[in-house]
Coordinates of C-alpha atoms in Angstrom, one line a residue:
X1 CA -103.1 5.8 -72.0
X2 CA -102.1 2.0 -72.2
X3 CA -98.7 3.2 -73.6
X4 CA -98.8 5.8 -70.9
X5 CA -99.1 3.6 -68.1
X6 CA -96.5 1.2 -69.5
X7 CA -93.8 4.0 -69.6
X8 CA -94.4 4.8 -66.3
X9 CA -94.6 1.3 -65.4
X10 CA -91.6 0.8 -67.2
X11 CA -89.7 4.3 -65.8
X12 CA -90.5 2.6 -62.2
X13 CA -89.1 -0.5 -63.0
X14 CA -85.9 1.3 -64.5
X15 CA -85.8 3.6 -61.1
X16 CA -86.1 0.5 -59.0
X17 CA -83.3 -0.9 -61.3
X18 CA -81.3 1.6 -60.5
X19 CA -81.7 1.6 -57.0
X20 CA -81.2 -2.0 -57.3
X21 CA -77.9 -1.6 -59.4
X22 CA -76.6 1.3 -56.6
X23 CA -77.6 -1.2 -53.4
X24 CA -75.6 -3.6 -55.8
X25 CA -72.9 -1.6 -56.1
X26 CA -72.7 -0.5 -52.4
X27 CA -72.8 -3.9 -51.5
X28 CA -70.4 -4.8 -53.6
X29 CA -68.0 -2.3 -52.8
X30 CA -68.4 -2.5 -48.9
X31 CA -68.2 -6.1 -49.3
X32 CA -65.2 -5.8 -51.5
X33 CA -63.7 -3.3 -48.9
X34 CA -64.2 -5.9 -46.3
X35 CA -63.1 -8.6 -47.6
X36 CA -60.2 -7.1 -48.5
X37 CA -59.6 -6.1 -45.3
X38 CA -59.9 -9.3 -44.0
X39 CA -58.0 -11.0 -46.3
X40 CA -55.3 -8.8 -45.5
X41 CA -55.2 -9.1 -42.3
X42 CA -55.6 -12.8 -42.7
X43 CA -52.6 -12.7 -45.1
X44 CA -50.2 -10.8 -42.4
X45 CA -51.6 -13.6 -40.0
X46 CA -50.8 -16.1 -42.7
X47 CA -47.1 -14.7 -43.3
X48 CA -46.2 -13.9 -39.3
X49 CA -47.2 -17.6 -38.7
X50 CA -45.5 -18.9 -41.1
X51 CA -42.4 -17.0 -40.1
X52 CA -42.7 -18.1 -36.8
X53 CA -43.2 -21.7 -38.3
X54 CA -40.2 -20.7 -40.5
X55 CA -38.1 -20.0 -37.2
X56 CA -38.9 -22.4 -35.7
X57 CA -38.3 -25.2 -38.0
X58 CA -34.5 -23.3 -38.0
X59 CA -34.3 -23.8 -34.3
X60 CA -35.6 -27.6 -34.7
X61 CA -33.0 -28.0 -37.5
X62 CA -30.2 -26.3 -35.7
X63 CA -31.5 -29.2 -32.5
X64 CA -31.5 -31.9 -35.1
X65 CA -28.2 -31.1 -36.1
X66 CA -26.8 -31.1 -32.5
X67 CA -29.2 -34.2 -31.7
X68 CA -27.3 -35.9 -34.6
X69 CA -24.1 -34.9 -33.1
X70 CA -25.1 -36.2 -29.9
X71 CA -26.0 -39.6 -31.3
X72 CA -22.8 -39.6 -33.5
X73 CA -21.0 -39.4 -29.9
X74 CA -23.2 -41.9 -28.2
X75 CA -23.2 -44.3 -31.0
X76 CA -19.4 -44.2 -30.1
X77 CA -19.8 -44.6 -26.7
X78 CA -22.0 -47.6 -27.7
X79 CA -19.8 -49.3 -29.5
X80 CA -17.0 -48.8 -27.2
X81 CA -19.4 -50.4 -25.1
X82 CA -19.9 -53.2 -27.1
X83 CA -16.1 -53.4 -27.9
X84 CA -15.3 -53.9 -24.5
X85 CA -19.0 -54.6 -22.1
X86 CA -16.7 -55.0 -19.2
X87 CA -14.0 -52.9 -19.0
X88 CA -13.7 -53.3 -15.4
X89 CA -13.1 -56.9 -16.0
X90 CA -10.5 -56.4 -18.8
X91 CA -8.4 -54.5 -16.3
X92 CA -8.8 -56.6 -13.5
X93 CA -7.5 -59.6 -16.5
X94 CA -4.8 -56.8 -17.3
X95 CA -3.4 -56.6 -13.4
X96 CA -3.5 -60.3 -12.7
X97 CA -1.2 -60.8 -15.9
X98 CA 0.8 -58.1 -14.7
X99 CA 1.1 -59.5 -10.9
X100 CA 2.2 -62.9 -12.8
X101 CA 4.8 -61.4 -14.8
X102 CA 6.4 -59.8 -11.4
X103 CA 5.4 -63.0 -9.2
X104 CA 7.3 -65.2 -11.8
X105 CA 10.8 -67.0 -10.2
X106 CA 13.6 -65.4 -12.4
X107 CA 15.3 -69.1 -12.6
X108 CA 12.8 -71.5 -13.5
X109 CA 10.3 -68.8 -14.8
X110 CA 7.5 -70.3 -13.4
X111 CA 4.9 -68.7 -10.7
X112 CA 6.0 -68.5 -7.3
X113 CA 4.9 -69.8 -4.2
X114 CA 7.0 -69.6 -1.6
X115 CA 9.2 -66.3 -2.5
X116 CA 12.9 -66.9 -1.0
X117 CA 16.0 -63.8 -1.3
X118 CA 18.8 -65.2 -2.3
X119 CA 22.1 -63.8 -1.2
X120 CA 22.5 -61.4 -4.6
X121 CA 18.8 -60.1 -3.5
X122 CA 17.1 -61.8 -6.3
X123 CA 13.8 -63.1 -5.6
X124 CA 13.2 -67.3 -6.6
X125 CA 10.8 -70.0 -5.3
X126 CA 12.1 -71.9 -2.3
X127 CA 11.6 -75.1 -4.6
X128 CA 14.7 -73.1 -7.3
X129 CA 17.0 -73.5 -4.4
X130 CA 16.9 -76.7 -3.8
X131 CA 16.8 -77.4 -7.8
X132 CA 19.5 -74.9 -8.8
X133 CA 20.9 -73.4 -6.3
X134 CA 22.4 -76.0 -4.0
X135 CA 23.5 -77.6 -6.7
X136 CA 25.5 -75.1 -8.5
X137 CA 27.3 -73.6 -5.7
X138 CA 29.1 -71.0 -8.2
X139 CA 26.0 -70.0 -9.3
X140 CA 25.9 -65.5 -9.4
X141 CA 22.7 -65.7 -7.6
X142 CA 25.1 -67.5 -4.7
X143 CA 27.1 -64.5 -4.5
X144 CA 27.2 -62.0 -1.7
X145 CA 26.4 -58.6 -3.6
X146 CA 27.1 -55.5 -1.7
X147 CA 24.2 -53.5 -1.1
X148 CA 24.3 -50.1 -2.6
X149 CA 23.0 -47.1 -0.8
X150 CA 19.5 -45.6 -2.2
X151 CA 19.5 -48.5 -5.1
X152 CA 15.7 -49.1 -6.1
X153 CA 14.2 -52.4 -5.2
X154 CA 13.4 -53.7 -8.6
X155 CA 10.1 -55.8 -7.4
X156 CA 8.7 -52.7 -5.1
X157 CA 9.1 -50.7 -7.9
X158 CA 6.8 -53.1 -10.3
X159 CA 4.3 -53.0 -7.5
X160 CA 4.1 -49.5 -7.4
X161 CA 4.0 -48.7 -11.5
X162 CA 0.8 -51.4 -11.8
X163 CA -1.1 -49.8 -9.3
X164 CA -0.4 -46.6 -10.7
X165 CA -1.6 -48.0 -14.1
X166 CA -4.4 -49.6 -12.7
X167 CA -5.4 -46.2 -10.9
X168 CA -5.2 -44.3 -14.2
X169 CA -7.2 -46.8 -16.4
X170 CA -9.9 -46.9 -13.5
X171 CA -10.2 -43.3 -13.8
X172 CA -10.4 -43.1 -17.5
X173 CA -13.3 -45.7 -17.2
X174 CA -15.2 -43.3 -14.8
X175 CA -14.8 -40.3 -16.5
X176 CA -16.4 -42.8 -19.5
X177 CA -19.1 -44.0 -17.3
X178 CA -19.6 -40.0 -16.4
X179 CA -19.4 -38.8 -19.9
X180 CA -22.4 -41.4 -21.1
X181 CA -24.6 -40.4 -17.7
X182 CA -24.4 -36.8 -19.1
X183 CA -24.6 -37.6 -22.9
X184 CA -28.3 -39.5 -21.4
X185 CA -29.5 -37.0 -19.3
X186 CA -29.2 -34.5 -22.0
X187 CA -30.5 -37.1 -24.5
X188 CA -33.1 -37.4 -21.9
X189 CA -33.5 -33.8 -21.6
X190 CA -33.8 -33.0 -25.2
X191 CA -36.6 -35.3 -26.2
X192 CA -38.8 -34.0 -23.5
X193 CA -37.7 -30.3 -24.7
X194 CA -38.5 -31.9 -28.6
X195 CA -41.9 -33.4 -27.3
X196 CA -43.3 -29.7 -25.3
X197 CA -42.1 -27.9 -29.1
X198 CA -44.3 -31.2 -31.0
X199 CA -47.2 -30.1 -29.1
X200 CA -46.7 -26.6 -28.9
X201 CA -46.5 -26.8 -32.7
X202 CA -49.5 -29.3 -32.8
X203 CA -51.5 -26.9 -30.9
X204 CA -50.4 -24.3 -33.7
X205 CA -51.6 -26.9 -36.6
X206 CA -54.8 -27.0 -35.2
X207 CA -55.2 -22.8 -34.9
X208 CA -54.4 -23.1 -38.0
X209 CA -56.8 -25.8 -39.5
X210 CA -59.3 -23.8 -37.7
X211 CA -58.5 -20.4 -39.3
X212 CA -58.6 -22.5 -42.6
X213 CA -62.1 -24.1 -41.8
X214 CA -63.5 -20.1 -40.8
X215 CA -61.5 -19.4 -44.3
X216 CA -63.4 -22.1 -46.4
X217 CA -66.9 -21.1 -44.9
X218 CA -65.7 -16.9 -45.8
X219 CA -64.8 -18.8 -49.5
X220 CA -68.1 -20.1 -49.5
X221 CA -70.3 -17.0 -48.8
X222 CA -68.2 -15.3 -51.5
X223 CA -69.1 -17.9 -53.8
X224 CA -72.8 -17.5 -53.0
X225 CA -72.7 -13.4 -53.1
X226 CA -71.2 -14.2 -56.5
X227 CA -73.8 -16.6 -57.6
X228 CA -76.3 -14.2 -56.0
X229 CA -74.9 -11.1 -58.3
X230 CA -75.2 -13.1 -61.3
X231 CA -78.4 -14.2 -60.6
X232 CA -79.0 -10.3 -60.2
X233 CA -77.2 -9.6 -63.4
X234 CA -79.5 -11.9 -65.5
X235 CA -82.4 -10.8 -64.4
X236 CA -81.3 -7.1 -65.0
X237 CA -80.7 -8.2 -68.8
X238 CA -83.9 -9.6 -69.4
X239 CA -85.8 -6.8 -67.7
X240 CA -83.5 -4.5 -70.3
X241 CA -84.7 -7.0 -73.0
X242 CA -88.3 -6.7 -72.0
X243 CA -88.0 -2.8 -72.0
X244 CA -86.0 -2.7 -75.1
X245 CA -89.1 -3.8 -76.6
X246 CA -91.3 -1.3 -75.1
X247 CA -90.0 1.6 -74.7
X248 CA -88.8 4.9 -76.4
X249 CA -85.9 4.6 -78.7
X250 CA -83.9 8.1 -76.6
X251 CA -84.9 6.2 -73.2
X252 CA -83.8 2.9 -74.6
X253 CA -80.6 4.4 -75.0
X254 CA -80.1 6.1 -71.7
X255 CA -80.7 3.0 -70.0
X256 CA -78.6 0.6 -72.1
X257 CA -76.1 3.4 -71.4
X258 CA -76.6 2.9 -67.9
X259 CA -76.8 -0.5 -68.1
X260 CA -73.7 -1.6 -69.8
X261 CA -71.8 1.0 -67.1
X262 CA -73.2 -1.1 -64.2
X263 CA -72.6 -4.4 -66.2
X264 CA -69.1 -3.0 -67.0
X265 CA -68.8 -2.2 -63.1
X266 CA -69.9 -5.7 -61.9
X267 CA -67.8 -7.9 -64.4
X268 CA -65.0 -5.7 -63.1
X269 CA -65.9 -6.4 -59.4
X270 CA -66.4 -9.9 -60.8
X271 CA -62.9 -10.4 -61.9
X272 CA -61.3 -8.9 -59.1
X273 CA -63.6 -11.6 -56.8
X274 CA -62.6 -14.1 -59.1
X275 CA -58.6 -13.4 -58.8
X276 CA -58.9 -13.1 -55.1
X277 CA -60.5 -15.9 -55.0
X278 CA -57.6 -17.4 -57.3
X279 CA -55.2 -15.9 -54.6
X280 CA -56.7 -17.0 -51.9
X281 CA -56.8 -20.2 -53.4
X282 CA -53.1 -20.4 -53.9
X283 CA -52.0 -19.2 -50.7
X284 CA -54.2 -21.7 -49.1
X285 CA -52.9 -24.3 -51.5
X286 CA -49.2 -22.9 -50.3
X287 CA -50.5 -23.0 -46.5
X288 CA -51.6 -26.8 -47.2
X289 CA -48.1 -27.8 -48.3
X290 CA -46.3 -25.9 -45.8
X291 CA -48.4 -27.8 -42.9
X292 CA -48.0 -31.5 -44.8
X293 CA -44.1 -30.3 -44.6
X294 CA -44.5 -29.5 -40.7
X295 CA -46.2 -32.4 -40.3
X296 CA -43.5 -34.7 -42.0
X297 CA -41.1 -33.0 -40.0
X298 CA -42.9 -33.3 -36.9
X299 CA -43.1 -37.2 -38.1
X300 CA -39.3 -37.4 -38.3
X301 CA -38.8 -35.3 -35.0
X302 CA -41.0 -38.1 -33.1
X303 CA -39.1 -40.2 -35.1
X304 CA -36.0 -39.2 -33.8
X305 CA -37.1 -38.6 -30.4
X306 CA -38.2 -42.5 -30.2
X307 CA -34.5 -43.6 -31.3
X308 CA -33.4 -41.1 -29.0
X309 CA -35.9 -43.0 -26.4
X310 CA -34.6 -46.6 -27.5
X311 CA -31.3 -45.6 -27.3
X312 CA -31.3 -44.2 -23.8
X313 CA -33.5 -47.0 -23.1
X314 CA -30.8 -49.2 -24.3
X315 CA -27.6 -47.1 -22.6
X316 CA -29.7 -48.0 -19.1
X317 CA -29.7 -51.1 -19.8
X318 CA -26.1 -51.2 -20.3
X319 CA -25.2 -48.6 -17.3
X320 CA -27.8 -51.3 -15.2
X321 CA -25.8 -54.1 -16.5
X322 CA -22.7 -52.3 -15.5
X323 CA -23.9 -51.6 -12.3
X324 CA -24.6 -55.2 -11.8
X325 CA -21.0 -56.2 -12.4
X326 CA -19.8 -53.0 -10.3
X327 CA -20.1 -55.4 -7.0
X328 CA -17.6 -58.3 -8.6
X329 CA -15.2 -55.9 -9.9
X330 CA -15.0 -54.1 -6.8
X331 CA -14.6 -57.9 -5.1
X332 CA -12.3 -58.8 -7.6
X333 CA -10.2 -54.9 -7.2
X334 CA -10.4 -55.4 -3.5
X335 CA -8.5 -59.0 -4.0
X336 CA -6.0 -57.1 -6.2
X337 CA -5.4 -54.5 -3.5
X338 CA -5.0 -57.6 -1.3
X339 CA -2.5 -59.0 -3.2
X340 CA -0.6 -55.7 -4.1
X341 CA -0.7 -55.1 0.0
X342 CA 0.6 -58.5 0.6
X343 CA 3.3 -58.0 -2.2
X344 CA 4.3 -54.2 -0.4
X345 CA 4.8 -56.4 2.4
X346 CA 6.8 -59.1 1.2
X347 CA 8.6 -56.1 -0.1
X348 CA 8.8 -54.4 3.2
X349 CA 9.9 -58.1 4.4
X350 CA 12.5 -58.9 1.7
X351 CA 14.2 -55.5 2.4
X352 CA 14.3 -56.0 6.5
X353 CA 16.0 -59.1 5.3
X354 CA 18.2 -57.2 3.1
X355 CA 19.5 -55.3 6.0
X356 CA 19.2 -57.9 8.4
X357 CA 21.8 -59.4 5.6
X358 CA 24.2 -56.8 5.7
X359 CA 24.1 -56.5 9.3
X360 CA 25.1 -60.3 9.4
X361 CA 27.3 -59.7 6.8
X362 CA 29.0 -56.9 9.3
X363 CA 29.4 -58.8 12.0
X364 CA 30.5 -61.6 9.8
X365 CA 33.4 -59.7 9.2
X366 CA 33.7 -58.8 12.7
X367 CA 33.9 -62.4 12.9
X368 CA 36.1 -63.3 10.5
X369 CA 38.5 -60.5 11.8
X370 CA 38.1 -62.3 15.3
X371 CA 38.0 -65.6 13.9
X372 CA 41.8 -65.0 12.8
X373 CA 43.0 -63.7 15.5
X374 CA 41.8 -67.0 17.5
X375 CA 42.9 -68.9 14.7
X376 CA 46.9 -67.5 14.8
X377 CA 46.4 -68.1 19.1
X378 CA 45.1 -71.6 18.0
X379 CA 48.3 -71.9 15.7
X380 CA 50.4 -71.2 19.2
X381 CA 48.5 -73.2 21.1
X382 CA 48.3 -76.1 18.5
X383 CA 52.4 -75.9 18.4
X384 CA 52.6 -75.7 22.2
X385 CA 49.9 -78.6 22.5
X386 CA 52.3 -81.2 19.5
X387 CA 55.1 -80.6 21.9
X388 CA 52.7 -81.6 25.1
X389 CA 51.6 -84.1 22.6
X390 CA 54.9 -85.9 22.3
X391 CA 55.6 -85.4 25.8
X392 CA 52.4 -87.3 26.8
X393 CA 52.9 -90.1 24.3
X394 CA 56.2 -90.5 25.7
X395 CA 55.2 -90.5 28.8
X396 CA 52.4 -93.1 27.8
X397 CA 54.9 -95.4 26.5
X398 CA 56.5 -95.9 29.6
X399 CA 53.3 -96.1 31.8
X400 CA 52.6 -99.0 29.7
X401 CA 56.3 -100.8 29.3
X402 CA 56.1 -100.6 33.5
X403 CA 52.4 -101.5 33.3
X404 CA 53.2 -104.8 31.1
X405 CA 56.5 -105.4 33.6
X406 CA 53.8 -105.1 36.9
X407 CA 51.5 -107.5 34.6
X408 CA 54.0 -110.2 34.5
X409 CA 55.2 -109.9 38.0
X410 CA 51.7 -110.2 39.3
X411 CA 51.2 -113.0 36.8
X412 CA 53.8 -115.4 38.2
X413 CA 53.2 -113.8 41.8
X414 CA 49.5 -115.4 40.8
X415 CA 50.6 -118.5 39.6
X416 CA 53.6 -119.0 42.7
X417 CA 50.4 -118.3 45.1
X418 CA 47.9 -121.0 43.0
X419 CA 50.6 -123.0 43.5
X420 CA 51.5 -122.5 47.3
X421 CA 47.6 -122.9 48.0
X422 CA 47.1 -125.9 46.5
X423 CA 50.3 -127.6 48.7
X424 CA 48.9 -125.9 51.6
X425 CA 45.4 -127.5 51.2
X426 CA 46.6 -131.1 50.4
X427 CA 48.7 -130.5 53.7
X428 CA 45.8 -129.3 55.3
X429 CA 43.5 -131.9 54.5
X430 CA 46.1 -134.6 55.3
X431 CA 46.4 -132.9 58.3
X432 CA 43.4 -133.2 59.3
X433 CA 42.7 -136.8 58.4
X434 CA 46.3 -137.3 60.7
X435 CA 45.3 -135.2 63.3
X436 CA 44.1 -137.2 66.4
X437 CA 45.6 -135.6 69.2
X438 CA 45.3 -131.8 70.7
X439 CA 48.9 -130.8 70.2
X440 CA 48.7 -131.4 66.6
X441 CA 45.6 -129.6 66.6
X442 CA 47.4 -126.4 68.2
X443 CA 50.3 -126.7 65.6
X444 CA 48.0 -126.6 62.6
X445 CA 46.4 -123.5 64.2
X446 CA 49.6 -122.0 64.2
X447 CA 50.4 -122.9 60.7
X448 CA 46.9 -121.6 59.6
X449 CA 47.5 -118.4 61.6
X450 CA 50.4 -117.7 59.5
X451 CA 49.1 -119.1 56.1
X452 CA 45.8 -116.4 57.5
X453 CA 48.5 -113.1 57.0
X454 CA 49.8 -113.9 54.2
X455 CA 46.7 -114.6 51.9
X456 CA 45.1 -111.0 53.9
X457 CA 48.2 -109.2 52.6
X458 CA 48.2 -110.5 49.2
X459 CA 44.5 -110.0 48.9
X460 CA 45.5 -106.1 50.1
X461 CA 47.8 -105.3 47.3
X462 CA 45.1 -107.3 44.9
X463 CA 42.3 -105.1 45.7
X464 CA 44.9 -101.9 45.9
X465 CA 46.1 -102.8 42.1
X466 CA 42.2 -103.7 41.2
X467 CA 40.9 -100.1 43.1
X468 CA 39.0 -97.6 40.5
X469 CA 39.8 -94.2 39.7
X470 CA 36.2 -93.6 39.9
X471 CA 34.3 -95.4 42.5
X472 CA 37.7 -96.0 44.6
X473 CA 36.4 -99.3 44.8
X474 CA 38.3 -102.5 43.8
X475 CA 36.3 -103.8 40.3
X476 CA 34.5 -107.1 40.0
X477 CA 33.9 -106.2 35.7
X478 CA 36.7 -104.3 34.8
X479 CA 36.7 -103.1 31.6
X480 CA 39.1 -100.7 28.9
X481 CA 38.2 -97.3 27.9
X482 CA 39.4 -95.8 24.4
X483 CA 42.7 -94.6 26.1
X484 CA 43.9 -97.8 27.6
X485 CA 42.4 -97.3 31.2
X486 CA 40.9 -99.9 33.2
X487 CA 37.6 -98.8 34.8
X488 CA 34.3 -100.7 36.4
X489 CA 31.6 -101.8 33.9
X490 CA 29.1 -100.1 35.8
X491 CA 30.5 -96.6 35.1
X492 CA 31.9 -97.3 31.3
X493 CA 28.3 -98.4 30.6
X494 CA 26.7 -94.8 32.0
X495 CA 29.5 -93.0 30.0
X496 CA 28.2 -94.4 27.1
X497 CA 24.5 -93.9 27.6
X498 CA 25.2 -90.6 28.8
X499 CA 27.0 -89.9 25.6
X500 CA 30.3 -88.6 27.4
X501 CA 33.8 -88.6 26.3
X502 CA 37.2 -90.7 27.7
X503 CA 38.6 -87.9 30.2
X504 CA 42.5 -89.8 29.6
X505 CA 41.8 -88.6 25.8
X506 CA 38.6 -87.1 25.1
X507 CA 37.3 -90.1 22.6
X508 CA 33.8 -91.8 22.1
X509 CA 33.2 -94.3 24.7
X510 CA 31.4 -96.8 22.4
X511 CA 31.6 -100.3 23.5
X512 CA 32.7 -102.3 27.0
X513 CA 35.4 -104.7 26.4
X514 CA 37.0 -106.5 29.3
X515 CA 40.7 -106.8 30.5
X516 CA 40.7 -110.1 30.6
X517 CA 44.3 -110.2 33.2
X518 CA 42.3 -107.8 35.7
X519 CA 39.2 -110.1 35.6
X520 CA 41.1 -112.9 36.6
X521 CA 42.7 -110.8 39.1
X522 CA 39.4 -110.3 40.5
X523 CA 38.3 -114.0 40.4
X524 CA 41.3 -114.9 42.1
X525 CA 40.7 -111.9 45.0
X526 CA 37.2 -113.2 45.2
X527 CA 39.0 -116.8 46.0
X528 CA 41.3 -115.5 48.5
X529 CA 38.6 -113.6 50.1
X530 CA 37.0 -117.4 50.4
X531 CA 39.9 -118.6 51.5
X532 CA 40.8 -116.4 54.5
X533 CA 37.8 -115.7 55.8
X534 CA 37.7 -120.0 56.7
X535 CA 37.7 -121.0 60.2
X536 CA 40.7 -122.8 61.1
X537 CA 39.2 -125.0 63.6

């Protein structure tokens, strides 16, 4: 009966073993089924994402690769900007050498400041022609060129090729200026595109360590179902120990039978756990290195996108600086402009002179054609003039041989007359001391009465020979003019202050010298005067 009981007690425990070992093996298998399932849908998760990861760290390389490109380009716009950090300045330097080249005199080759045309139509300071040109007379520049039709004006011409030049180069500088503005926008443009992909990709990251995490705690419930089963599987051994020892030999071997087939079946399930677990393992391992390598290349985009930063930073700074020093260059290109307008017009000037210069130079001839003809009249009248010329000196010489005969005859005239008055006063005064009775009185008054005519007449023909042509009044200072003439002093002296010429011969009247014979004329007329104009009585 004991036996008995411990058969059946043993033939339940087997039956519950079994149902044991087929819950077991449901278990296993449904879990099995499920998490291979999962895993494979994790694993297409796992390879689409890291396709997509895959793409896009192709796109971000392809970026990179234009980025680089980019920075190449800047990084020679940068050091053309360091090269040169005012290239507005350099060409402002650049068109004040050239306007000294063209402003320089062509004689002394210095700068000019008072521009002068010379008659050749070359352009020197004022200061050259009084240096060079008045001294060399035969210089080429003294020449009178002829001035050709539709011949370019040299200086015009330089005006006209720098501002050309300086037009082009100012041009090539803002295409420069506009070619850095878009290189930084689109700098600017990428590292905010570069910064939306770092945290769309940072966002991914995280899915993806959260995936990992639900992944670790899957590993972990695995692990425990496995410790579980063992568990299980030791416990099912001993209980096969313990009934080894108790029971039938035939039912001993039915159930190791049974036994070893479920053992078999769970070692098998075992190893299959154990190289998914293996697999999972790797491909988490792979998933680990694959987001350390997004994660360096994230590192080296932000990286990138803060050189990108500084060096935009850094371009502003310059484009700011370059903005700053817009204002004086555009002073300093207005002052050009200035200049090269003041040059257009000294142009415009220096060809009005040019024809104002050939118009003199056409009437010039005109000129010089009349000029000859006057001159071959002059020649006649010159001729015609020597033979009036003789005639009047002729004539001259004997105006003067009768003038020097009248001279002496008035001379002793004077001197008979001196002589004649001073008998006639020591008669008169002895006369009068004699005279005490009335009909001496009445013959002295007819003496005087006679004496009386004469001395009127002679003072008559006195003041007739002493009469100016001018005042046609007889002279008290007569004086000679260049020709010979006798005139007063009065009018000689307003010749001469009036600057006017002899009329007799058309000289200078430059000093008053007297004629000493016509003074005394007049001293003696002035004595005669006295002398008539007594009362007899």
């Amino acid at each position: 009966q004991n036996l008995t009981s411990e058969l059946e007690g043993s033939m339940k425990n087997c039956q519950n073993c079994k149902s044991m070992t087929k819950k077991c093996k449901e278990l296993a298998v449904s879990d099995n089924s499920e998490l291979l399932e999962s895993l494979k849908k994790q694993q297409a998760k796992d390879r689409a994402t890291i396709e997509e990861l895959k793409s896009m760290v192709n796109e971000l390389e392809v970026e990179n690769s234009k980025l680089t490109q980019k920075n190449k380009e800047l990084s020679k716009f940068g050091s053309l900007a360091n090269k040169s950090t005012d290239v507005y300045y350099d060409i402002a330097t650049h068109a004040i050498g050239a306007l000294e080249e063209i402003s320089k005199s062509v004689l002394s080759k210095k700068l000019m400041k008072n521009p002068v045309l010379t008659p050749s139509l070359a352009i020197v300071d004022k200061v050259d022609v009084y240096a060079y040109l008045d001294k060399h007379p035969k210089h080429p520049f003294n020449k009178m060129t002829k001035p050709i039709k539709g011949k370019i004006f040299i200086p015009m011409k330089k005006v006209i090729d720098l501002r050309c030049e300086l037009k082009s180069m100012i041009e090539e500088q803002e295409e420069i200026n506009t070619a850095i503005k878009n290189s930084l926008s689109d700098a600017d443009n990428n590292s905010s595109d570069l910064a939306k992909k770092i945290s769309g990709l940072e966002s991914k990251l995280k899915d993806r360590q959260e995936e990992i995490k639900g992944l670790n705690k899957k590993k972990n419930s695995l692990e425990n179902e496995l410790k579980n089963s063992k568990a299980n599987i030791t416990k099912l051994q001993q209980e096969i120990a313990s009934l080894k020892k108790g029971s039938n030999k035939s039912q001993k071997n039915i159930d190791e039978a049974a036994i070893k087939g479920a053992t078999k079946g769970y070692k098998k399930q075992i190893t299959e756990l154990d190289d998914k677990i293996k697999l999972h393992l790797n491909d988490q391992a792979m998933k680990n290195k694959e987001i350390s390598q997004l994660k360096n290349e994230i590192s080296q985009e932000k990286a990138q996108v803060t050189q990108f930063k500084e060096m935009a930073s850094k371009y502003q700074s310059q484009a700011a600086q370059q903005k700053n020093q817009v204002p004086k260059l555009t002073q300093e290109i207005s002052k050009l402009k200035k200049q090269i307008s003041q040059l257009e017009e000294e142009a415009e000037f220096s060809t009005k002179q040019a024809k104002k210069l050939e118009d003199k130079n056409k009437n010039q001839k005109k000129a010089i054609g009349s000029f000859n003809q006057k001159i071959t009249e002059l020649n006649k009248n010159v001729d015609e003039a020597e033979v009036k010329k003789s005639y009047a000196e002729a004539t001259t010489k004997k105006v003067e041989q009768e003038k020097e005969e009248m001279e002496q005859e008035l001379t002793q005239k004077i001197k008979s007359l001196d002589k004649d008055l001073l008998r006639r006063n020591k008669i008169i005064v002895s006369q009068k001391k004699q005279m005490d009775s009335l009909s001496d009185v009445k013959k002295l008054q007819e003496d005087n009465g006679v004496l009386k005519d004469t001395i009127t007449q002679i003072c008559d023909s006195m003041e007739t020979m002493l009469e100016c042509n001018e005042t046609n009044v007889p002279m008290k200072n007569p004086c000679v003019t260049p020709s010979g003439h006798t005139v007063e002093k009065e009018v000689l002296e307003q010749w001469i202050f009036n600057g006017e010429k002899d009329p007799w011969n058309g000289a200078m009247c430059k000093s008053t010298r007297k004629n000493l014979l016509a003074s005394e004329l007049a001293l003696l007329l002035e004595q005669y005067k006295g002398v008539s104009s007594l009362d007899p009585q």
